[in-house]
mmCIF file of C-alpha atoms in Angstrom:
data_model
loop_
_atom_site.group_PDB
_atom_site.id
_atom_site.type_symbol
_atom_site.label_atom_id
_atom_site.label_comp_id
_atom_site.label_asym_id
_atom_site.label_seq_id
_atom_site.Cartn_x
_atom_site.Cartn_y
_atom_site.Cartn_z
ATOM 1 C CA GLN N 981 6.177 13.857 -11.419
ATOM 2 C CA VAL N 982 5.248 12.296 -8.088
ATOM 3 C CA GLN N 983 7.858 10.847 -5.749
ATOM 4 C CA LEU N 984 6.848 8.223 -3.209
ATOM 5 C CA VAL N 985 8.969 7.144 -0.252
ATOM 6 C CA GLU N 986 7.953 4.218 1.942
ATOM 7 C CA SER N 987 9.093 3.679 5.515
ATOM 8 C CA GLY N 988 8.186 1.597 8.549
ATOM 9 C CA GLY N 989 9.193 -1.867 7.420
ATOM 10 C CA GLY N 990 11.206 -4.199 9.590
ATOM 11 C CA LEU N 991 11.379 -7.522 11.396
ATOM 12 C CA VAL N 992 8.494 -8.558 13.618
ATOM 13 C CA GLN N 993 7.326 -11.779 15.215
ATOM 14 C CA ALA N 994 4.162 -13.496 14.074
ATOM 15 C CA GLY N 995 1.136 -11.875 15.689
ATOM 16 C CA GLY N 996 2.857 -8.515 15.865
ATOM 17 C CA SER N 997 2.117 -5.230 14.151
ATOM 18 C CA LEU N 998 3.793 -2.730 11.861
ATOM 19 C CA ARG N 999 2.667 0.539 10.341
ATOM 20 C CA LEU N 1000 3.972 1.442 6.922
ATOM 21 C CA SER N 1001 4.000 5.026 5.723
ATOM 22 C CA CYS N 1002 4.330 6.404 2.215
ATOM 23 C CA ALA N 1003 5.151 10.087 1.856
ATOM 24 C CA ALA N 1004 4.342 11.740 -1.456
ATOM 25 C CA SER N 1005 5.814 14.831 -3.020
ATOM 26 C CA GLY N 1006 5.756 16.593 -6.365
ATOM 27 C CA GLY N 1007 2.036 16.452 -7.034
ATOM 28 C CA THR N 1008 -1.402 17.194 -5.617
ATOM 29 C CA PHE N 1009 -1.740 14.220 -3.302
ATOM 30 C CA SER N 1010 -5.514 14.438 -3.005
ATOM 31 C CA SER N 1011 -5.792 13.979 -6.781
ATOM 32 C CA TYR N 1012 -4.483 10.429 -6.539
ATOM 33 C CA ALA N 1013 -5.887 7.092 -5.544
ATOM 34 C CA MET N 1014 -3.251 5.198 -3.565
ATOM 35 C CA GLY N 1015 -2.435 1.529 -3.355
ATOM 36 C CA TRP N 1016 -0.203 -0.832 -1.453
ATOM 37 C CA PHE N 1017 1.301 -3.855 -3.181
ATOM 38 C CA ARG N 1018 3.771 -6.522 -2.137
ATOM 39 C CA GLN N 1019 6.230 -8.725 -3.930
ATOM 40 C CA ALA N 1020 8.361 -11.725 -3.072
ATOM 41 C CA PRO N 1021 11.452 -12.644 -5.106
ATOM 42 C CA GLY N 1022 10.478 -14.351 -8.350
ATOM 43 C CA LYS N 1023 6.791 -13.632 -7.884
ATOM 44 C CA GLU N 1024 4.345 -11.148 -9.328
ATOM 45 C CA ARG N 1025 3.692 -7.916 -7.476
ATOM 46 C CA GLU N 1026 0.305 -8.391 -5.850
ATOM 47 C CA PHE N 1027 -2.386 -6.029 -4.685
ATOM 48 C CA VAL N 1028 -2.796 -5.581 -0.942
ATOM 49 C CA ALA N 1029 -5.019 -2.543 -0.399
ATOM 50 C CA ALA N 1030 -6.192 0.675 -2.018
ATOM 51 C CA ILE N 1031 -7.886 3.899 -1.001
ATOM 52 C CA ILE N 1032 -9.672 6.475 -3.099
ATOM 53 C CA TRP N 1033 -8.622 10.113 -3.287
ATOM 54 C CA SER N 1034 -10.848 11.264 -0.400
ATOM 55 C CA GLY N 1035 -10.164 8.326 1.884
ATOM 56 C CA SER N 1036 -13.846 7.453 2.145
ATOM 57 C CA ASN N 1037 -13.586 4.076 0.405
ATOM 58 C CA THR N 1038 -11.005 1.356 0.896
ATOM 59 C CA TYR N 1039 -10.403 -2.035 -0.707
ATOM 60 C CA TYR N 1040 -8.388 -5.076 0.397
ATOM 61 C CA LYS N 1041 -6.980 -8.382 -0.737
ATOM 62 C CA ASP N 1042 -9.089 -11.095 0.885
ATOM 63 C CA SER N 1043 -6.230 -12.553 2.915
ATOM 64 C CA VAL N 1044 -5.553 -9.257 4.710
ATOM 65 C CA LYS N 1045 -9.140 -8.167 5.416
ATOM 66 C CA GLY N 1046 -9.652 -7.627 9.124
ATOM 67 C CA ARG N 1047 -5.887 -7.462 9.753
ATOM 68 C CA PHE N 1048 -4.662 -4.569 7.594
ATOM 69 C CA THR N 1049 -6.043 -1.037 7.404
ATOM 70 C CA ILE N 1050 -5.187 1.510 4.732
ATOM 71 C CA SER N 1051 -5.680 5.183 5.494
ATOM 72 C CA ARG N 1052 -4.480 8.537 4.235
ATOM 73 C CA ASP N 1053 -3.858 12.044 5.514
ATOM 74 C CA ASN N 1054 -4.154 14.431 2.602
ATOM 75 C CA ALA N 1055 -2.882 17.322 4.712
ATOM 76 C CA LYS N 1056 0.358 15.392 5.296
ATOM 77 C CA ASN N 1057 0.570 13.885 1.781
ATOM 78 C CA THR N 1058 0.895 10.459 3.351
ATOM 79 C CA VAL N 1059 -0.783 7.084 3.039
ATOM 80 C CA TYR N 1060 -0.500 4.427 5.722
ATOM 81 C CA LEU N 1061 -0.860 0.685 6.002
ATOM 82 C CA GLN N 1062 -1.497 -0.554 9.525
ATOM 83 C CA MET N 1063 -0.714 -4.263 9.647
ATOM 84 C CA ASN N 1064 -1.876 -6.282 12.645
ATOM 85 C CA SER N 1065 -1.811 -10.014 13.432
ATOM 86 C CA LEU N 1066 1.059 -10.443 11.016
ATOM 87 C CA LYS N 1067 1.840 -13.885 9.635
ATOM 88 C CA PRO N 1068 5.049 -15.296 8.149
ATOM 89 C CA GLU N 1069 3.317 -15.371 4.766
ATOM 90 C CA ASP N 1070 3.055 -11.567 4.913
ATOM 91 C CA THR N 1071 6.826 -11.397 4.472
ATOM 92 C CA ASP N 1072 7.527 -9.392 1.306
ATOM 93 C CA VAL N 1073 8.750 -6.095 -0.013
ATOM 94 C CA TYR N 1074 5.862 -3.636 0.249
ATOM 95 C CA TYR N 1075 5.376 -0.865 -2.298
ATOM 96 C CA CYS N 1076 3.062 2.097 -2.404
ATOM 97 C CA ALA N 1077 1.681 3.369 -5.689
ATOM 98 C CA ALA N 1078 -0.265 6.372 -6.955
ATOM 99 C CA LYS N 1079 -2.948 6.523 -9.627
ATOM 100 C CA LEU N 1080 -4.083 9.929 -10.871
ATOM 101 C CA GLY N 1081 -7.839 10.421 -10.759
ATOM 102 C CA THR N 1082 -11.007 9.827 -8.759
ATOM 103 C CA TRP N 1083 -11.013 6.085 -9.345
ATOM 104 C CA ASP N 1084 -13.499 4.109 -7.263
ATOM 105 C CA PRO N 1085 -12.471 1.428 -6.904
ATOM 106 C CA PRO N 1086 -8.814 2.101 -7.659
ATOM 107 C CA PRO N 1087 -6.991 -0.396 -9.885
ATOM 108 C CA SER N 1088 -6.092 -3.726 -8.314
ATOM 109 C CA THR N 1089 -3.251 -4.572 -10.666
ATOM 110 C CA ARG N 1090 0.213 -3.063 -10.787
ATOM 111 C CA TYR N 1091 -0.302 -1.973 -14.388
ATOM 112 C CA GLY N 1092 -2.977 0.510 -13.372
ATOM 113 C CA TYR N 1093 -0.686 2.771 -11.359
ATOM 114 C CA ASP N 1094 1.349 5.733 -12.516
ATOM 115 C CA TYR N 1095 4.007 6.093 -9.822
ATOM 116 C CA TRP N 1096 5.787 3.750 -7.419
ATOM 117 C CA GLY N 1097 7.948 3.956 -4.346
ATOM 118 C CA GLN N 1098 11.180 2.038 -3.880
ATOM 119 C CA GLY N 1099 9.709 -0.482 -1.448
ATOM 120 C CA THR N 1100 10.232 -1.402 2.182
ATOM 121 C CA GLN N 1101 11.009 -4.888 3.486
ATOM 122 C CA VAL N 1102 8.624 -6.550 5.928
ATOM 123 C CA THR N 1103 9.811 -9.774 7.530
ATOM 124 C CA VAL N 1104 7.598 -11.781 9.879
ATOM 125 C CA SER N 1105 9.324 -14.506 11.865
ATOM 126 C CA PRO N 1106 7.428 -17.604 13.062
#
């Protein structure tokens, strides 16, 4: 059983930056592809970014390409999401997720993931 704990959310002005972290425990972190998703109230949880087990390949939702960067440190069992040039429409609860296996690309839908964190709120003010 893998436990995921997100941190780093908060309130930021438009144009600002945040770095989300997701610490994993209870499994062999390097055996998992990792993803970041986001969800607004009443809406579907949507894919934001994903990274394969080794970190060598990454994938992004079109609207965040060039602004967000996903990375991982397998020695620290942590995946990150660096978010720059934030916009009010990036306001959501952000979740990290783990998918066992050497998927490339990793799944881009919520149904493809095995484990989820509890989420962290990101609010971008105009």
